[in-house]
Structure formats: structure tokens, C-alpha cells
PDB file of N, CA and C in Angstrom:
ATOM      1  N   MET A   1       0.832  -1.173   0.000  1.00 42.00           N
ATOM      2  CA  MET A   1       0.000   0.000   0.000  1.00 42.00           C
ATOM      3  C   MET A   1       0.880   1.241   0.000  1.00 42.00           C
ATOM      4  N   LEU A   2       0.514   2.252  -0.770  1.00 51.00           N
ATOM      5  CA  LEU A   2       1.277   3.480  -0.841  1.00 51.00           C
ATOM      6  C   LEU A   2       0.999   4.355   0.369  1.00 51.00           C
ATOM      7  N   ALA A   3       2.044   4.987   0.865  1.00 60.00           N
ATOM      8  CA  ALA A   3       1.886   5.893   1.996  1.00 60.00           C
ATOM      9  C   ALA A   3       1.326   7.224   1.506  1.00 60.00           C
ATOM     10  N   LYS A   4       0.526   7.850   2.331  1.00 75.00           N
ATOM     11  CA  LYS A   4      -0.038   9.151   2.000  1.00 75.00           C
ATOM     12  C   LYS A   4       1.068  10.200   2.078  1.00 75.00           C
ATOM     13  N   ARG A   5       1.116  11.072   1.090  1.00 82.00           N
ATOM     14  CA  ARG A   5       2.133  12.118   1.078  1.00 82.00           C
ATOM     15  C   ARG A   5       1.760  13.241   2.021  1.00 82.00           C
ATOM     16  N   THR A   6       2.767  13.873   2.552  1.00 88.00           N
ATOM     17  CA  THR A   6       2.546  15.041   3.398  1.00 88.00           C
ATOM     18  C   THR A   6       2.658  16.297   2.550  1.00 88.00           C
ATOM     19  N   SER A   7       2.182  17.396   3.093  1.00 93.00           N
ATOM     20  CA  SER A   7       2.327  18.681   2.408  1.00 93.00           C
ATOM     21  C   SER A   7       3.795  19.025   2.204  1.00 93.00           C
ATOM     22  N   ILE A   8       4.614  18.690   3.184  1.00 92.00           N
ATOM     23  CA  ILE A   8       6.049  18.963   3.051  1.00 92.00           C
ATOM     24  C   ILE A   8       6.629  18.156   1.904  1.00 92.00           C
ATOM     25  N   GLY A   9       6.217  16.915   1.757  1.00 91.00           N
ATOM     26  CA  GLY A   9       6.689  16.083   0.655  1.00 91.00           C
ATOM     27  C   GLY A   9       6.284  16.656  -0.698  1.00 91.00           C
ATOM     28  N   ILE A  10       5.072  17.179  -0.778  1.00 95.00           N
ATOM     29  CA  ILE A  10       4.601  17.778  -2.025  1.00 95.00           C
ATOM     30  C   ILE A  10       5.384  19.046  -2.324  1.00 95.00           C
ATOM     31  N   VAL A  11       5.641  19.856  -1.300  1.00 96.00           N
ATOM     32  CA  VAL A  11       6.449  21.064  -1.475  1.00 96.00           C
ATOM     33  C   VAL A  11       7.837  20.693  -1.988  1.00 96.00           C
ATOM     34  N   GLN A  12       8.434  19.657  -1.416  1.00 95.00           N
ATOM     35  CA  GLN A  12       9.746  19.204  -1.886  1.00 95.00           C
ATOM     36  C   GLN A  12       9.696  18.814  -3.361  1.00 95.00           C
ATOM     37  N   GLU A  13       8.675  18.071  -3.746  1.00 95.00           N
ATOM     38  CA  GLU A  13       8.541  17.662  -5.148  1.00 95.00           C
ATOM     39  C   GLU A  13       8.483  18.872  -6.068  1.00 95.00           C
ATOM     40  N   ILE A  14       7.675  19.858  -5.703  1.00 97.00           N
ATOM     41  CA  ILE A  14       7.513  21.042  -6.551  1.00 97.00           C
ATOM     42  C   ILE A  14       8.815  21.841  -6.617  1.00 97.00           C
ATOM     43  N   LEU A  15       9.489  22.004  -5.495  1.00 97.00           N
ATOM     44  CA  LEU A  15      10.745  22.761  -5.489  1.00 97.00           C
ATOM     45  C   LEU A  15      11.836  22.069  -6.305  1.00 97.00           C
ATOM     46  N   ARG A  16      11.716  20.767  -6.504  1.00 95.00           N
ATOM     47  CA  ARG A  16      12.695  20.021  -7.307  1.00 95.00           C
ATOM     48  C   ARG A  16      12.403  20.102  -8.805  1.00 95.00           C
ATOM     49  N   MET A  17      11.359  20.809  -9.209  1.00 93.00           N
ATOM     50  CA  MET A  17      10.957  20.888 -10.616  1.00 93.00           C
ATOM     51  C   MET A  17      11.075  22.300 -11.174  1.00 93.00           C
ATOM     52  N   PRO A  18      12.215  22.916 -11.120  1.00 85.00           N
ATOM     53  CA  PRO A  18      12.295  24.280 -11.642  1.00 85.00           C
ATOM     54  C   PRO A  18      12.123  24.315 -13.156  1.00 85.00           C
ATOM     55  N   GLY A  19      11.503  25.391 -13.617  1.00 93.00           N
ATOM     56  CA  GLY A  19      11.339  25.580 -15.049  1.00 93.00           C
ATOM     57  C   GLY A  19      10.229  24.759 -15.666  1.00 93.00           C
ATOM     58  N   LYS A  20       9.251  24.366 -14.872  1.00 96.00           N
ATOM     59  CA  LYS A  20       8.138  23.547 -15.376  1.00 96.00           C
ATOM     60  C   LYS A  20       6.871  24.385 -15.510  1.00 96.00           C
ATOM     61  N   LYS A  21       6.044  23.997 -16.459  1.00 96.00           N
ATOM     62  CA  LYS A  21       4.739  24.620 -16.626  1.00 96.00           C
ATOM     63  C   LYS A  21       3.784  24.056 -15.572  1.00 96.00           C
ATOM     64  N   LYS A  22       2.719  24.798 -15.324  1.00 96.00           N
ATOM     65  CA  LYS A  22       1.736  24.416 -14.310  1.00 96.00           C
ATOM     66  C   LYS A  22       1.192  23.004 -14.560  1.00 96.00           C
ATOM     67  N   THR A  23       0.851  22.700 -15.807  1.00 96.00           N
ATOM     68  CA  THR A  23       0.280  21.381 -16.097  1.00 96.00           C
ATOM     69  C   THR A  23       1.299  20.265 -15.880  1.00 96.00           C
ATOM     70  N   HIS A  24       2.574  20.528 -16.177  1.00 97.00           N
ATOM     71  CA  HIS A  24       3.608  19.517 -15.933  1.00 97.00           C
ATOM     72  C   HIS A  24       3.758  19.260 -14.445  1.00 97.00           C
ATOM     73  N   ILE A  25       3.727  20.334 -13.656  1.00 97.00           N
ATOM     74  CA  ILE A  25       3.804  20.174 -12.205  1.00 97.00           C
ATOM     75  C   ILE A  25       2.607  19.364 -11.715  1.00 97.00           C
ATOM     76  N   MET A  26       1.432  19.682 -12.211  1.00 97.00           N
ATOM     77  CA  MET A  26       0.214  18.990 -11.810  1.00 97.00           C
ATOM     78  C   MET A  26       0.318  17.491 -12.096  1.00 97.00           C
ATOM     79  N   TYR A  27       0.739  17.129 -13.293  1.00 97.00           N
ATOM     80  CA  TYR A  27       0.832  15.712 -13.659  1.00 97.00           C
ATOM     81  C   TYR A  27       1.949  14.991 -12.914  1.00 97.00           C
ATOM     82  N   GLU A  28       3.100  15.641 -12.776  1.00 95.00           N
ATOM     83  CA  GLU A  28       4.239  14.982 -12.128  1.00 95.00           C
ATOM     84  C   GLU A  28       4.048  14.814 -10.623  1.00 95.00           C
ATOM     85  N   THR A  29       3.231  15.659 -10.014  1.00 95.00           N
ATOM     86  CA  THR A  29       2.962  15.533  -8.584  1.00 95.00           C
ATOM     87  C   THR A  29       1.658  14.789  -8.301  1.00 95.00           C
ATOM     88  N   SER A  30       0.908  14.477  -9.344  1.00 95.00           N
ATOM     89  CA  SER A  30      -0.393  13.797  -9.224  1.00 95.00           C
ATOM     90  C   SER A  30      -1.372  14.581  -8.351  1.00 95.00           C
ATOM     91  N   LEU A  31      -1.355  15.909  -8.515  1.00 96.00           N
ATOM     92  CA  LEU A  31      -2.296  16.763  -7.807  1.00 96.00           C
ATOM     93  C   LEU A  31      -3.450  17.121  -8.743  1.00 96.00           C
ATOM     94  N   THR A  32      -4.572  17.477  -8.170  1.00 97.00           N
ATOM     95  CA  THR A  32      -5.669  17.997  -8.977  1.00 97.00           C
ATOM     96  C   THR A  32      -5.330  19.435  -9.355  1.00 97.00           C
ATOM     97  N   TYR A  33      -6.069  19.985 -10.298  1.00 97.00           N
ATOM     98  CA  TYR A  33      -5.817  21.363 -10.718  1.00 97.00           C
ATOM     99  C   TYR A  33      -5.981  22.345  -9.540  1.00 97.00           C
ATOM    100  N   PRO A  34      -7.079  22.271  -8.772  1.00 97.00           N
ATOM    101  CA  PRO A  34      -7.210  23.193  -7.631  1.00 97.00           C
ATOM    102  C   PRO A  34      -6.084  23.049  -6.598  1.00 97.00           C
ATOM    103  N   GLN A  35      -5.654  21.813  -6.340  1.00 97.00           N
ATOM    104  CA  GLN A  35      -4.538  21.600  -5.407  1.00 97.00           C
ATOM    105  C   GLN A  35      -3.260  22.231  -5.947  1.00 97.00           C
ATOM    106  N   THR A  36      -3.016  22.036  -7.231  1.00 97.00           N
ATOM    107  CA  THR A  36      -1.816  22.600  -7.854  1.00 97.00           C
ATOM    108  C   THR A  36      -1.817  24.111  -7.722  1.00 97.00           C
ATOM    109  N   ILE A  37      -2.947  24.742  -8.004  1.00 97.00           N
ATOM    110  CA  ILE A  37      -3.062  26.197  -7.904  1.00 97.00           C
ATOM    111  C   ILE A  37      -2.767  26.652  -6.479  1.00 97.00           C
ATOM    112  N   ARG A  38      -3.331  25.951  -5.492  1.00 98.00           N
ATOM    113  CA  ARG A  38      -3.114  26.330  -4.082  1.00 98.00           C
ATOM    114  C   ARG A  38      -1.639  26.231  -3.706  1.00 98.00           C
ATOM    115  N   TYR A  39      -0.981  25.124  -4.090  1.00 98.00           N
ATOM    116  CA  TYR A  39       0.436  24.966  -3.752  1.00 98.00           C
ATOM    117  C   TYR A  39       1.293  26.014  -4.457  1.00 98.00           C
ATOM    118  N   LEU A  40       1.040  26.260  -5.729  1.00 98.00           N
ATOM    119  CA  LEU A  40       1.833  27.250  -6.463  1.00 98.00           C
ATOM    120  C   LEU A  40       1.633  28.643  -5.883  1.00 98.00           C
ATOM    121  N   GLN A  41       0.411  28.975  -5.528  1.00 98.00           N
ATOM    122  CA  GLN A  41       0.139  30.277  -4.919  1.00 98.00           C
ATOM    123  C   GLN A  41       0.829  30.392  -3.561  1.00 98.00           C
ATOM    124  N   TYR A  42       0.734  29.352  -2.749  1.00 98.00           N
ATOM    125  CA  TYR A  42       1.353  29.319  -1.430  1.00 98.00           C
ATOM    126  C   TYR A  42       2.871  29.517  -1.538  1.00 98.00           C
ATOM    127  N   LEU A  43       3.490  28.771  -2.443  1.00 98.00           N
ATOM    128  CA  LEU A  43       4.948  28.854  -2.598  1.00 98.00           C
ATOM    129  C   LEU A  43       5.382  30.191  -3.185  1.00 98.00           C
ATOM    130  N   THR A  44       4.594  30.734  -4.095  1.00 98.00           N
ATOM    131  CA  THR A  44       4.904  32.032  -4.694  1.00 98.00           C
ATOM    132  C   THR A  44       4.794  33.138  -3.654  1.00 98.00           C
ATOM    133  N   GLU A  45       3.734  33.124  -2.859  1.00 98.00           N
ATOM    134  CA  GLU A  45       3.532  34.140  -1.822  1.00 98.00           C
ATOM    135  C   GLU A  45       4.657  34.160  -0.812  1.00 98.00           C
ATOM    136  N   ARG A  46       5.290  33.031  -0.586  1.00 98.00           N
ATOM    137  CA  ARG A  46       6.378  32.932   0.384  1.00 98.00           C
ATOM    138  C   ARG A  46       7.759  33.112  -0.247  1.00 98.00           C
ATOM    139  N   GLY A  47       7.781  33.394  -1.527  1.00 98.00           N
ATOM    140  CA  GLY A  47       9.050  33.654  -2.202  1.00 98.00           C
ATOM    141  C   GLY A  47       9.891  32.415  -2.458  1.00 98.00           C
ATOM    142  N   LEU A  48       9.259  31.244  -2.469  1.00 98.00           N
ATOM    143  CA  LEU A  48       9.990  29.998  -2.682  1.00 98.00           C
ATOM    144  C   LEU A  48      10.054  29.616  -4.155  1.00 98.00           C
ATOM    145  N   ILE A  49       9.074  30.071  -4.927  1.00 98.00           N
ATOM    146  CA  ILE A  49       9.099  29.921  -6.381  1.00 98.00           C
ATOM    147  C   ILE A  49       8.681  31.260  -6.986  1.00 98.00           C
ATOM    148  N   GLU A  50       9.012  31.444  -8.251  1.00 97.00           N
ATOM    149  CA  GLU A  50       8.595  32.647  -8.962  1.00 97.00           C
ATOM    150  C   GLU A  50       8.160  32.263 -10.360  1.00 97.00           C
ATOM    151  N   VAL A  51       7.338  33.121 -10.931  1.00 97.00           N
ATOM    152  CA  VAL A  51       6.820  32.881 -12.273  1.00 97.00           C
ATOM    153  C   VAL A  51       7.794  33.484 -13.279  1.00 97.00           C
ATOM    154  N   GLY A  52       8.097  32.708 -14.312  1.00 96.00           N
ATOM    155  CA  GLY A  52       8.954  33.168 -15.391  1.00 96.00           C
ATOM    156  C   GLY A  52       8.350  32.764 -16.720  1.00 96.00           C
ATOM    157  N   SER A  53       9.123  32.899 -17.767  1.00 96.00           N
ATOM    158  CA  SER A  53       8.673  32.520 -19.112  1.00 96.00           C
ATOM    159  C   SER A  53       9.734  31.663 -19.776  1.00 96.00           C
ATOM    160  N   ASP A  54       9.280  30.672 -20.546  1.00 93.00           N
ATOM    161  CA  ASP A  54      10.226  29.876 -21.324  1.00 93.00           C
ATOM    162  C   ASP A  54      10.511  30.603 -22.638  1.00 93.00           C
ATOM    163  N   LEU A  55      11.267  29.989 -23.518  1.00 94.00           N
ATOM    164  CA  LEU A  55      11.653  30.621 -24.781  1.00 94.00           C
ATOM    165  C   LEU A  55      10.470  30.913 -25.690  1.00 94.00           C
ATOM    166  N   LYS A  56       9.364  30.195 -25.491  1.00 94.00           N
ATOM    167  CA  LYS A  56       8.162  30.415 -26.300  1.00 94.00           C
ATOM    168  C   LYS A  56       7.191  31.393 -25.633  1.00 94.00           C
ATOM    169  N   GLY A  57       7.590  31.951 -24.498  1.00 94.00           N
ATOM    170  CA  GLY A  57       6.736  32.895 -23.792  1.00 94.00           C
ATOM    171  C   GLY A  57       5.708  32.249 -22.885  1.00 94.00           C
ATOM    172  N   LYS A  58       5.801  30.934 -22.708  1.00 95.00           N
ATOM    173  CA  LYS A  58       4.857  30.212 -21.845  1.00 95.00           C
ATOM    174  C   LYS A  58       5.265  30.385 -20.382  1.00 95.00           C
ATOM    175  N   GLN A  59       4.267  30.466 -19.500  1.00 96.00           N
ATOM    176  CA  GLN A  59       4.514  30.647 -18.076  1.00 96.00           C
ATOM    177  C   GLN A  59       5.121  29.387 -17.464  1.00 96.00           C
ATOM    178  N   ILE A  60       6.211  29.574 -16.723  1.00 97.00           N
ATOM    179  CA  ILE A  60       6.866  28.469 -16.016  1.00 97.00           C
ATOM    180  C   ILE A  60       7.130  28.914 -14.577  1.00 97.00           C
ATOM    181  N   TYR A  61       7.397  27.953 -13.732  1.00 97.00           N
ATOM    182  CA  TYR A  61       7.679  28.224 -12.322  1.00 97.00           C
ATOM    183  C   TYR A  61       9.123  27.861 -12.029  1.00 97.00           C
ATOM    184  N   LEU A  62       9.830  28.794 -11.397  1.00 97.00           N
ATOM    185  CA  LEU A  62      11.241  28.647 -11.097  1.00 97.00           C
ATOM    186  C   LEU A  62      11.454  28.672  -9.590  1.00 97.00           C
ATOM    187  N   THR A  63      12.326  27.822  -9.106  1.00 97.00           N
ATOM    188  CA  THR A  63      12.651  27.801  -7.686  1.00 97.00           C
ATOM    189  C   THR A  63      13.611  28.946  -7.382  1.00 97.00           C
ATOM    190  N   THR A  64      13.284  29.756  -6.382  1.00 97.00           N
ATOM    191  CA  THR A  64      14.131  30.874  -5.990  1.00 97.00           C
ATOM    192  C   THR A  64      15.296  30.369  -5.133  1.00 97.00           C
ATOM    193  N   GLU A  65      16.228  31.268  -4.831  1.00 97.00           N
ATOM    194  CA  GLU A  65      17.331  30.915  -3.928  1.00 97.00           C
ATOM    195  C   GLU A  65      16.784  30.495  -2.566  1.00 97.00           C
ATOM    196  N   THR A  66      15.774  31.211  -2.093  1.00 97.00           N
ATOM    197  CA  THR A  66      15.145  30.863  -0.816  1.00 97.00           C
ATOM    198  C   THR A  66      14.512  29.481  -0.885  1.00 97.00           C
ATOM    199  N   GLY A  67      13.867  29.174  -1.998  1.00 97.00           N
ATOM    200  CA  GLY A  67      13.273  27.855  -2.195  1.00 97.00           C
ATOM    201  C   GLY A  67      14.329  26.757  -2.228  1.00 97.00           C
ATOM    202  N   GLN A  68      15.456  27.034  -2.876  1.00 97.00           N
ATOM    203  CA  GLN A  68      16.542  26.057  -2.922  1.00 97.00           C
ATOM    204  C   GLN A  68      17.137  25.830  -1.537  1.00 97.00           C
ATOM    205  N   GLU A  69      17.251  26.914  -0.766  1.00 97.00           N
ATOM    206  CA  GLU A  69      17.764  26.793   0.595  1.00 97.00           C
ATOM    207  C   GLU A  69      16.811  25.973   1.462  1.00 97.00           C
ATOM    208  N   LEU A  70      15.508  26.250   1.352  1.00 97.00           N
ATOM    209  CA  LEU A  70      14.525  25.470   2.099  1.00 97.00           C
ATOM    210  C   LEU A  70      14.602  24.000   1.712  1.00 97.00           C
ATOM    211  N   LEU A  71      14.722  23.716   0.435  1.00 96.00           N
ATOM    212  CA  LEU A  71      14.806  22.336  -0.032  1.00 96.00           C
ATOM    213  C   LEU A  71      16.018  21.624   0.564  1.00 96.00           C
ATOM    214  N   ARG A  72      17.153  22.308   0.607  1.00 96.00           N
ATOM    215  CA  ARG A  72      18.358  21.711   1.228  1.00 96.00           C
ATOM    216  C   ARG A  72      18.105  21.388   2.699  1.00 96.00           C
ATOM    217  N   HIS A  73      17.478  22.318   3.422  1.00 96.00           N
ATOM    218  CA  HIS A  73      17.189  22.090   4.844  1.00 96.00           C
ATOM    219  C   HIS A  73      16.199  20.934   5.032  1.00 96.00           C
ATOM    220  N   LEU A  74      15.178  20.884   4.198  1.00 94.00           N
ATOM    221  CA  LEU A  74      14.216  19.787   4.290  1.00 94.00           C
ATOM    222  C   LEU A  74      14.870  18.448   3.992  1.00 94.00           C
ATOM    223  N   ASP A  75      15.748  18.419   3.002  1.00 92.00           N
ATOM    224  CA  ASP A  75      16.452  17.177   2.665  1.00 92.00           C
ATOM    225  C   ASP A  75      17.310  16.703   3.835  1.00 92.00           C
ATOM    226  N   VAL A  76      18.002  17.634   4.492  1.00 93.00           N
ATOM    227  CA  VAL A  76      18.833  17.286   5.647  1.00 93.00           C
ATOM    228  C   VAL A  76      17.957  16.759   6.782  1.00 93.00           C
ATOM    229  N   ALA A  77      16.850  17.439   7.040  1.00 92.00           N
ATOM    230  CA  ALA A  77      15.948  17.000   8.113  1.00 92.00           C
ATOM    231  C   ALA A  77      15.393  15.612   7.826  1.00 92.00           C
ATOM    232  N   MET A  78      14.966  15.382   6.588  1.00 88.00           N
ATOM    233  CA  MET A  78      14.422  14.072   6.228  1.00 88.00           C
ATOM    234  C   MET A  78      15.486  12.980   6.350  1.00 88.00           C
ATOM    235  N   GLN A  79      16.705  13.306   5.942  1.00 90.00           N
ATOM    236  CA  GLN A  79      17.791  12.334   6.055  1.00 90.00           C
ATOM    237  C   GLN A  79      18.097  12.058   7.530  1.00 90.00           C
ATOM    238  N   TYR A  80      18.122  13.096   8.328  1.00 91.00           N
ATOM    239  CA  TYR A  80      18.393  12.954   9.751  1.00 91.00           C
ATOM    240  C   TYR A  80      17.338  12.075  10.426  1.00 91.00           C
ATOM    241  N   LEU A  81      16.094  12.252  10.023  1.00 88.00           N
ATOM    242  CA  LEU A  81      14.997  11.476  10.600  1.00 88.00           C
ATOM    243  C   LEU A  81      14.866  10.080   9.995  1.00 88.00           C
ATOM    244  N   GLY A  82      15.638   9.821   8.955  1.00 86.00           N
ATOM    245  CA  GLY A  82      15.558   8.519   8.306  1.00 86.00           C
ATOM    246  C   GLY A  82      14.327   8.366   7.447  1.00 86.00           C
ATOM    247  N   LEU A  83      13.782   9.491   7.002  1.00 78.00           N
ATOM    248  CA  LEU A  83      12.589   9.476   6.165  1.00 78.00           C
ATOM    249  C   LEU A  83      12.977   9.818   4.742  1.00 78.00           C
ATOM    250  N   GLY A  84      12.196   9.360   3.828  1.00 67.00           N
ATOM    251  CA  GLY A  84      12.456   9.654   2.433  1.00 67.00           C
ATOM    252  C   GLY A  84      11.323   9.139   1.590  1.00 67.00           C
ATOM    253  N   GLU A  85      11.507   9.184   0.288  1.00 53.00           N
ATOM    254  CA  GLU A  85      10.457   8.763  -0.627  1.00 53.00           C
ATOM    255  C   GLU A  85      10.096   7.296  -0.468  1.00 53.00           C
ATOM    256  N   SER A  86      11.066   6.463  -0.139  1.00 41.00           N
ATOM    257  CA  SER A  86      10.787   5.030  -0.083  1.00 41.00           C
ATOM    258  C   SER A  86      10.769   4.485   1.347  1.00 41.00           C
ATOM    259  N   ARG A  87      10.801   5.378   2.338  1.00 43.00           N
ATOM    260  CA  ARG A  87      10.827   4.911   3.721  1.00 43.00           C
ATOM    261  C   ARG A  87       9.578   5.352   4.453  1.00 43.00           C
ATOM    262  N   GLU A  88       9.180   4.561   5.404  1.00 44.00           N
ATOM    263  CA  GLU A  88       8.040   4.886   6.245  1.00 44.00           C
ATOM    264  C   GLU A  88       8.472   4.772   7.696  1.00 44.00           C
ATOM    265  N   ILE A  89       7.741   5.407   8.580  1.00 42.00           N
ATOM    266  CA  ILE A  89       8.023   5.279  10.011  1.00 42.00           C
ATOM    267  C   ILE A  89       7.521   3.920  10.454  1.00 42.00           C
ATOM    268  N   SER A  90       8.376   3.196  11.119  1.00 45.00           N
ATOM    269  CA  SER A  90       8.018   1.867  11.613  1.00 45.00           C
ATOM    270  C   SER A  90       7.249   1.987  12.917  1.00 45.00           C
ATOM    271  N   ASN A  91       6.315   1.076  13.129  1.00 42.00           N
ATOM    272  CA  ASN A  91       5.554   1.065  14.380  1.00 42.00           C
ATOM    273  C   ASN A  91       6.304   0.335  15.486  1.00 42.00           C
ATOM    274  N   SER A  92       7.402  -0.314  15.148  1.00 40.00           N
ATOM    275  CA  SER A  92       8.148  -1.054  16.165  1.00 40.00           C
ATOM    276  C   SER A  92       9.027  -0.093  16.964  1.00 40.00           C
ATOM    277  N   ARG A  93       9.286  -0.488  18.202  1.00 41.00           N
ATOM    278  CA  ARG A  93      10.134   0.310  19.078  1.00 41.00           C
ATOM    279  C   ARG A  93      11.483  -0.358  19.219  1.00 41.00           C
ATOM    280  N   ALA A  94      12.512   0.476  19.261  1.00 44.00           N
ATOM    281  CA  ALA A  94      13.873  -0.040  19.460  1.00 44.00           C
ATOM    282  C   ALA A  94      14.042  -0.428  20.922  1.00 44.00           C
ATOM    283  N   GLY A  95      14.871  -1.393  21.142  1.00 42.00           N
ATOM    284  CA  GLY A  95      15.182  -1.679  22.534  1.00 42.00           C
ATOM    285  C   GLY A  95      14.836  -3.041  22.855  1.00 42.00           C
TER     286      GLY A  95
END
């Protein structure tokens, strides 16, 4: 069974996709259109991504320096906690 993604996990996915169009982000993250809009707006308002244009003038989303810094910190935290894309928290206790 697949584990449910967290909002932080979705934010990480989006920050790892610089230079993508809205529809590409939507499909690659498996979000609905309204969810995609909410996440993009949330990240843009916080200065983690910004809107740009590709060579054809199409709107794309770019990860800012602040977004890249946040992504590095999140990656370190996830590694420290032993969490990642393919890991889940075990219900067993050590000891």
C-alpha cells in the first residue's frame, strides 16, 4: 500500500521541478488542478518559487534561492529522521 504524502513532501517535489509549466507540475505531482493552484500560490507568496517565461513565452515556475535553501534544509531534516520517498516510520520500538 502506498503511503499518504505530506504537504512537506509535495512542497519538496515542486521545489525540485524548476522551469516547469503548471500542467507539468500537476501531472508529475499527481495533484488535482485546484490543489496545484493552491500549492503554487502558497509557494509564490512565500518567495519559494517565482513565475517566469520559457523561450516560447509560456509561463513556467522557477525555484528561488530561498526555495533552494529550504529544499536543502528539508532534505537534511528528512535524512536525519531517516525518512524519504521510499521509507516509512516503523511502528516497532527499538530496545
